[in-house]
PDB file of C-alpha atoms in Angstrom:
ATOM      1  CA  MET A   1     107.367 102.160  46.060  1.00  0.00           C
ATOM      2  CA  GLN A   2     107.937 101.305  49.690  1.00  0.00           C
ATOM      3  CA  THR A   3     111.481 100.980  50.932  1.00  0.00           C
ATOM      4  CA  GLN A   4     110.873  97.183  51.489  1.00  0.00           C
ATOM      5  CA  ALA A   5     109.590  96.814  48.123  1.00  0.00           C
ATOM      6  CA  VAL A   6     112.715  98.757  46.772  1.00  0.00           C
ATOM      7  CA  SER A   7     115.020  96.320  48.712  1.00  0.00           C
ATOM      8  CA  ARG A   8     113.053  93.257  47.310  1.00  0.00           C
ATOM      9  CA  PHE A   9     113.262  94.625  43.707  1.00  0.00           C
ATOM     10  CA  LEU A  10     116.947  95.121  44.004  1.00  0.00           C
ATOM     11  CA  ASP A  11     117.535  91.616  45.556  1.00  0.00           C
ATOM     12  CA  GLU A  12     115.505  90.175  42.629  1.00  0.00           C
ATOM     13  CA  LEU A  13     117.427  92.067  39.965  1.00  0.00           C
ATOM     14  CA  GLN A  14     120.618  90.744  41.379  1.00  0.00           C
ATOM     15  CA  ASP A  15     119.295  87.115  41.910  1.00  0.00           C
ATOM     16  CA  ARG A  16     117.290  86.710  38.820  1.00  0.00           C
ATOM     17  CA  GLY A  17     118.894  89.214  36.433  1.00  0.00           C
ATOM     18  CA  GLY A  18     122.290  88.741  37.293  1.00  0.00           C
ATOM     19  CA  LEU A  19     122.820  92.403  37.976  1.00  0.00           C
ATOM     20  CA  LYS A  20     125.287  93.921  40.348  1.00  0.00           C
ATOM     21  CA  GLY A  21     125.034  96.929  42.587  1.00  0.00           C
ATOM     22  CA  THR A  22     127.388  98.809  39.989  1.00  0.00           C
ATOM     23  CA  ASP A  23     124.892  97.949  37.252  1.00  0.00           C
ATOM     24  CA  LEU A  24     122.060  99.367  39.306  1.00  0.00           C
ATOM     25  CA  ALA A  25     123.851 102.376  40.132  1.00  0.00           C
ATOM     26  CA  ASN A  26     124.703 102.978  36.591  1.00  0.00           C
ATOM     27  CA  VAL A  27     121.239 102.561  35.125  1.00  0.00           C
ATOM     28  CA  THR A  28     119.728 105.002  37.687  1.00  0.00           C
ATOM     29  CA  ASP A  29     122.687 107.351  37.521  1.00  0.00           C
ATOM     30  CA  VAL A  30     123.583 107.299  41.082  1.00  0.00           C
ATOM     31  CA  SER A  31     126.633 106.039  43.267  1.00  0.00           C
ATOM     32  CA  LYS A  32     126.933 102.435  44.242  1.00  0.00           C
ATOM     33  CA  ALA A  33     126.734 103.695  47.938  1.00  0.00           C
ATOM     34  CA  THR A  34     123.213 105.141  47.152  1.00  0.00           C
ATOM     35  CA  VAL A  35     122.160 101.647  46.034  1.00  0.00           C
ATOM     36  CA  SER A  36     123.360 100.135  49.132  1.00  0.00           C
ATOM     37  CA  ARG A  37     121.416 102.818  51.201  1.00  0.00           C
ATOM     38  CA  TRP A  38     118.157 102.063  49.109  1.00  0.00           C
ATOM     39  CA  LYS A  39     118.844  98.054  49.791  1.00  0.00           C
ATOM     40  CA  SER A  40     119.108  98.818  53.407  1.00  0.00           C
ATOM     41  CA  GLY A  41     116.010 100.895  53.723  1.00  0.00           C
ATOM     42  CA  ALA A  42     118.014 104.119  54.752  1.00  0.00           C
ATOM     43  CA  MET A  43     116.977 105.977  51.671  1.00  0.00           C
ATOM     44  CA  LYS A  44     114.271 105.900  49.219  1.00  0.00           C
ATOM     45  CA  PRO A  45     114.911 106.302  45.302  1.00  0.00           C
ATOM     46  CA  HIS A  46     113.786 109.418  43.510  1.00  0.00           C
ATOM     47  CA  PRO A  47     110.451 108.898  41.686  1.00  0.00           C
ATOM     48  CA  LYS A  48     112.218 108.848  38.342  1.00  0.00           C
ATOM     49  CA  ASN A  49     114.657 106.091  39.629  1.00  0.00           C
ATOM     50  CA  GLU A  50     111.820 104.059  41.074  1.00  0.00           C
ATOM     51  CA  LEU A  51     110.294 104.051  37.540  1.00  0.00           C
ATOM     52  CA  ILE A  52     113.505 102.925  36.030  1.00  0.00           C
ATOM     53  CA  LEU A  53     113.910 100.059  38.627  1.00  0.00           C
ATOM     54  CA  SER A  54     110.186  99.005  38.097  1.00  0.00           C
ATOM     55  CA  ASP A  55     110.730  98.871  34.283  1.00  0.00           C
ATOM     56  CA  LEU A  56     113.962  97.041  34.690  1.00  0.00           C
ATOM     57  CA  HIS A  57     112.463  94.593  37.222  1.00  0.00           C
ATOM     58  CA  TYR A  58     109.623  93.925  34.865  1.00  0.00           C
ATOM     59  CA  ILE A  59     112.021  93.386  31.958  1.00  0.00           C
ATOM     60  CA  VAL A  60     114.336  91.047  33.866  1.00  0.00           C
ATOM     61  CA  GLY A  61     111.043  89.163  35.003  1.00  0.00           C
ATOM     62  CA  ARG A  62     110.172  88.732  31.068  1.00  0.00           C
ATOM     63  CA  LEU A  63     113.810  87.720  30.321  1.00  0.00           C
ATOM     64  CA  ASN A  64     113.802  85.258  33.048  1.00  0.00           C
ATOM     65  CA  ASP A  65     111.264  83.030  31.143  1.00  0.00           C
ATOM     66  CA  PHE A  66     113.974  82.709  28.379  1.00  0.00           C
ATOM     67  CA  TYR A  67     117.488  83.179  30.134  1.00  0.00           C
ATOM     68  CA  GLU A  68     119.684  82.365  33.062  1.00  0.00           C
ATOM     69  CA  PRO A  69     120.620  85.308  35.321  1.00  0.00           C
ATOM     70  CA  GLU A  70     124.150  85.673  33.844  1.00  0.00           C
ATOM     71  CA  ASP A  71     122.682  85.508  30.379  1.00  0.00           C
ATOM     72  CA  ILE A  72     120.146  88.222  31.213  1.00  0.00           C
ATOM     73  CA  ARG A  73     122.919  90.763  32.304  1.00  0.00           C
ATOM     74  CA  THR A  74     124.739  89.872  28.986  1.00  0.00           C
ATOM     75  CA  TRP A  75     121.404  90.462  27.035  1.00  0.00           C
ATOM     76  CA  LEU A  76     120.772  93.634  28.598  1.00  0.00           C
ATOM     77  CA  TYR A  77     124.423  95.111  27.917  1.00  0.00           C
ATOM     78  CA  ALA A  78     124.628  93.545  24.410  1.00  0.00           C
ATOM     79  CA  ARG A  79     123.899  95.729  21.271  1.00  0.00           C
ATOM     80  CA  HIS A  80     120.717  94.616  19.526  1.00  0.00           C
ATOM     81  CA  PRO A  81     120.252  94.935  15.776  1.00  0.00           C
ATOM     82  CA  GLN A  82     116.487  95.028  16.612  1.00  0.00           C
ATOM     83  CA  LEU A  83     117.267  98.170  18.817  1.00  0.00           C
ATOM     84  CA  ASN A  84     119.068  99.882  16.007  1.00  0.00           C
ATOM     85  CA  GLY A  85     122.367  98.775  17.656  1.00  0.00           C
ATOM     86  CA  GLU A  86     121.526 100.228  21.084  1.00  0.00           C
ATOM     87  CA  ARG A  87     121.834  98.443  24.429  1.00  0.00           C
ATOM     88  CA  ALA A  88     118.710  97.605  26.276  1.00  0.00           C
ATOM     89  CA  ILE A  89     120.273  98.864  29.528  1.00  0.00           C
ATOM     90  CA  ASP A  90     120.685 102.256  27.969  1.00  0.00           C
ATOM     91  CA  LEU A  91     117.140 102.409  26.672  1.00  0.00           C
ATOM     92  CA  ILE A  92     115.872 101.574  29.990  1.00  0.00           C
ATOM     93  CA  HIS A  93     118.011 104.265  31.434  1.00  0.00           C
ATOM     94  CA  ARG A  94     116.580 106.962  29.169  1.00  0.00           C
ATOM     95  CA  GLY A  95     112.843 105.955  29.772  1.00  0.00           C
ATOM     96  CA  ARG A  96     112.726 104.134  26.517  1.00  0.00           C
ATOM     97  CA  SER A  97     111.667 100.704  28.049  1.00  0.00           C
ATOM     98  CA  ILE A  98     108.813 100.449  25.551  1.00  0.00           C
ATOM     99  CA  GLU A  99     111.201  99.497  22.773  1.00  0.00           C
ATOM    100  CA  VAL A 100     112.657  96.837  24.971  1.00  0.00           C
ATOM    101  CA  LEU A 101     109.282  95.717  25.761  1.00  0.00           C
ATOM    102  CA  THR A 102     108.400  95.540  21.893  1.00  0.00           C
ATOM    103  CA  LEU A 103     111.468  93.551  21.324  1.00  0.00           C
ATOM    104  CA  LEU A 104     110.539  91.108  24.267  1.00  0.00           C
ATOM    105  CA  ASP A 105     106.874  90.800  22.690  1.00  0.00           C
ATOM    106  CA  ARG A 106     108.701  89.451  19.444  1.00  0.00           C
ATOM    107  CA  LEU A 107     110.705  86.948  21.523  1.00  0.00           C
ATOM    108  CA  ASP A 108     107.426  85.911  23.255  1.00  0.00           C
ATOM    109  CA  ALA A 109     106.090  85.362  19.910  1.00  0.00           C
ATOM    110  CA  GLY A 110     108.854  83.017  18.926  1.00  0.00           C
ATOM    111  CA  ALA A 111     111.081  85.040  17.029  1.00  0.00           C
ATOM    112  CA  PHE A 112     114.929  84.372  17.675  1.00  0.00           C
ATOM    113  CA  LEU A 113     116.899  87.055  19.082  1.00  0.00           C
TER     114      LEU A 113
END
Protein backbone atom coordinates (compact mmCIF):
# COMPACT_ATOMS: atom_id res chain seq x y z
CA MET A 1 0.00 0.00 0.00
CA GLN A 2 1.48 3.38 -1.02
CA THR A 3 1.69 6.09 1.66
CA GLN A 4 -0.78 8.20 -0.32
CA ALA A 5 -3.20 5.27 -0.40
CA VAL A 6 -2.78 4.79 3.36
CA SER A 7 -3.60 8.43 3.97
CA ARG A 8 -6.69 8.16 1.72
CA PHE A 9 -7.80 4.96 3.50
CA LEU A 10 -7.45 6.64 6.88
CA ASP A 11 -9.41 9.70 5.72
CA GLU A 12 -12.17 7.47 4.33
CA LEU A 13 -12.31 5.39 7.50
CA GLN A 14 -12.81 8.58 9.47
CA ASP A 15 -15.28 10.17 7.04
CA ARG A 16 -17.28 7.12 5.95
CA GLY A 17 -16.89 4.98 9.06
CA GLY A 18 -17.03 7.58 11.80
CA LEU A 19 -13.77 6.19 13.16
CA LYS A 20 -11.33 8.33 15.12
CA GLY A 21 -7.55 8.22 15.22
CA THR A 22 -7.79 6.42 18.55
CA ASP A 23 -10.00 3.74 16.99
CA LEU A 24 -7.50 3.19 14.19
CA ALA A 25 -4.63 3.08 16.68
CA ASN A 26 -6.46 0.49 18.79
CA VAL A 27 -7.40 -1.81 15.90
CA THR A 28 -3.82 -1.79 14.59
CA ASP A 29 -2.23 -1.90 18.06
CA VAL A 30 -0.14 1.26 17.58
CA SER A 31 -0.09 4.72 19.14
CA LYS A 32 -2.31 7.54 17.95
CA ALA A 33 0.92 9.38 17.00
CA THR A 34 1.84 6.49 14.69
CA VAL A 35 -1.54 6.78 12.96
CA SER A 36 -0.85 10.52 12.52
CA ARG A 37 2.53 9.71 10.93
CA TRP A 38 0.83 7.24 8.56
CA LYS A 39 -1.70 9.88 7.64
CA SER A 40 0.97 12.50 6.94
CA GLY A 41 3.01 10.03 4.87
CA ALA A 42 5.98 10.24 7.24
CA MET A 43 5.72 6.53 7.97
CA LYS A 44 4.29 3.44 6.31
CA PRO A 45 2.32 0.79 8.26
CA HIS A 46 3.78 -2.65 8.86
CA PRO A 47 2.33 -5.17 6.34
CA LYS A 48 0.15 -6.76 9.05
CA ASN A 49 -1.37 -3.36 9.79
CA GLU A 50 -1.83 -2.71 6.08
CA LEU A 51 -3.96 -5.86 5.93
CA ILE A 52 -5.99 -4.79 8.96
CA LEU A 53 -6.57 -1.32 7.48
CA SER A 54 -7.46 -2.81 4.11
CA ASP A 55 -9.98 -5.21 5.67
CA LEU A 56 -11.43 -2.44 7.83
CA HIS A 57 -11.73 -0.15 4.80
CA TYR A 58 -13.56 -2.84 2.83
CA ILE A 59 -15.91 -3.62 5.71
CA VAL A 60 -16.67 0.06 6.33
CA GLY A 61 -17.41 0.43 2.61
CA ARG A 62 -19.88 -2.43 2.79
CA LEU A 63 -21.50 -1.04 5.95
CA ASN A 64 -21.78 2.36 4.29
CA ASP A 65 -24.51 0.92 2.07
CA PHE A 66 -26.67 0.41 5.17
CA TYR A 67 -25.61 2.85 7.88
CA GLU A 68 -24.48 6.41 8.53
CA PRO A 69 -20.84 6.90 9.65
CA GLU A 70 -21.64 7.31 13.35
CA ASP A 71 -23.79 4.17 13.18
CA ILE A 72 -20.97 2.26 11.50
CA ARG A 73 -18.64 3.03 14.38
CA THR A 74 -21.30 1.85 16.84
CA TRP A 75 -21.91 -1.31 14.77
CA LEU A 76 -18.19 -2.14 14.74
CA TYR A 77 -17.94 -1.77 18.53
CA ALA A 78 -21.20 -3.50 19.46
CA ARG A 79 -21.29 -7.12 20.56
CA HIS A 80 -23.18 -9.17 17.97
CA PRO A 81 -25.10 -12.37 18.71
CA GLN A 82 -24.28 -13.49 15.16
CA LEU A 83 -20.58 -13.19 16.05
CA ASN A 84 -20.95 -15.21 19.26
CA GLY A 85 -21.09 -12.03 21.31
CA GLU A 86 -17.84 -10.68 19.92
CA ARG A 87 -17.25 -7.22 18.47
CA ALA A 88 -16.50 -6.85 14.76
CA ILE A 89 -13.64 -4.43 15.49
CA ASP A 90 -11.95 -7.07 17.69
CA LEU A 91 -12.32 -9.76 15.03
CA ILE A 92 -10.80 -7.45 12.41
CA HIS A 93 -7.92 -6.72 14.78
CA ARG A 94 -7.28 -10.45 15.23
CA GLY A 95 -7.30 -11.17 11.49
CA ARG A 96 -10.74 -12.78 11.55
CA SER A 97 -12.40 -10.37 9.11
CA ILE A 98 -13.94 -13.25 7.17
CA GLU A 99 -16.40 -13.80 10.03
CA VAL A 100 -17.48 -10.16 9.81
CA LEU A 101 -17.80 -10.42 6.04
CA THR A 102 -19.98 -13.52 6.39
CA LEU A 103 -22.27 -11.51 8.66
CA LEU A 104 -22.34 -8.68 6.10
CA ASP A 105 -23.28 -11.17 3.38
CA ARG A 106 -26.35 -12.05 5.47
CA LEU A 107 -27.13 -8.34 5.79
CA ASP A 108 -26.87 -8.02 1.99
CA ALA A 109 -29.25 -10.96 1.66
CA GLY A 110 -31.87 -9.08 3.68
CA ALA A 111 -31.39 -10.54 7.14
CA PHE A 112 -31.95 -7.99 9.92
CA LEU A 113 -28.98 -7.29 12.19
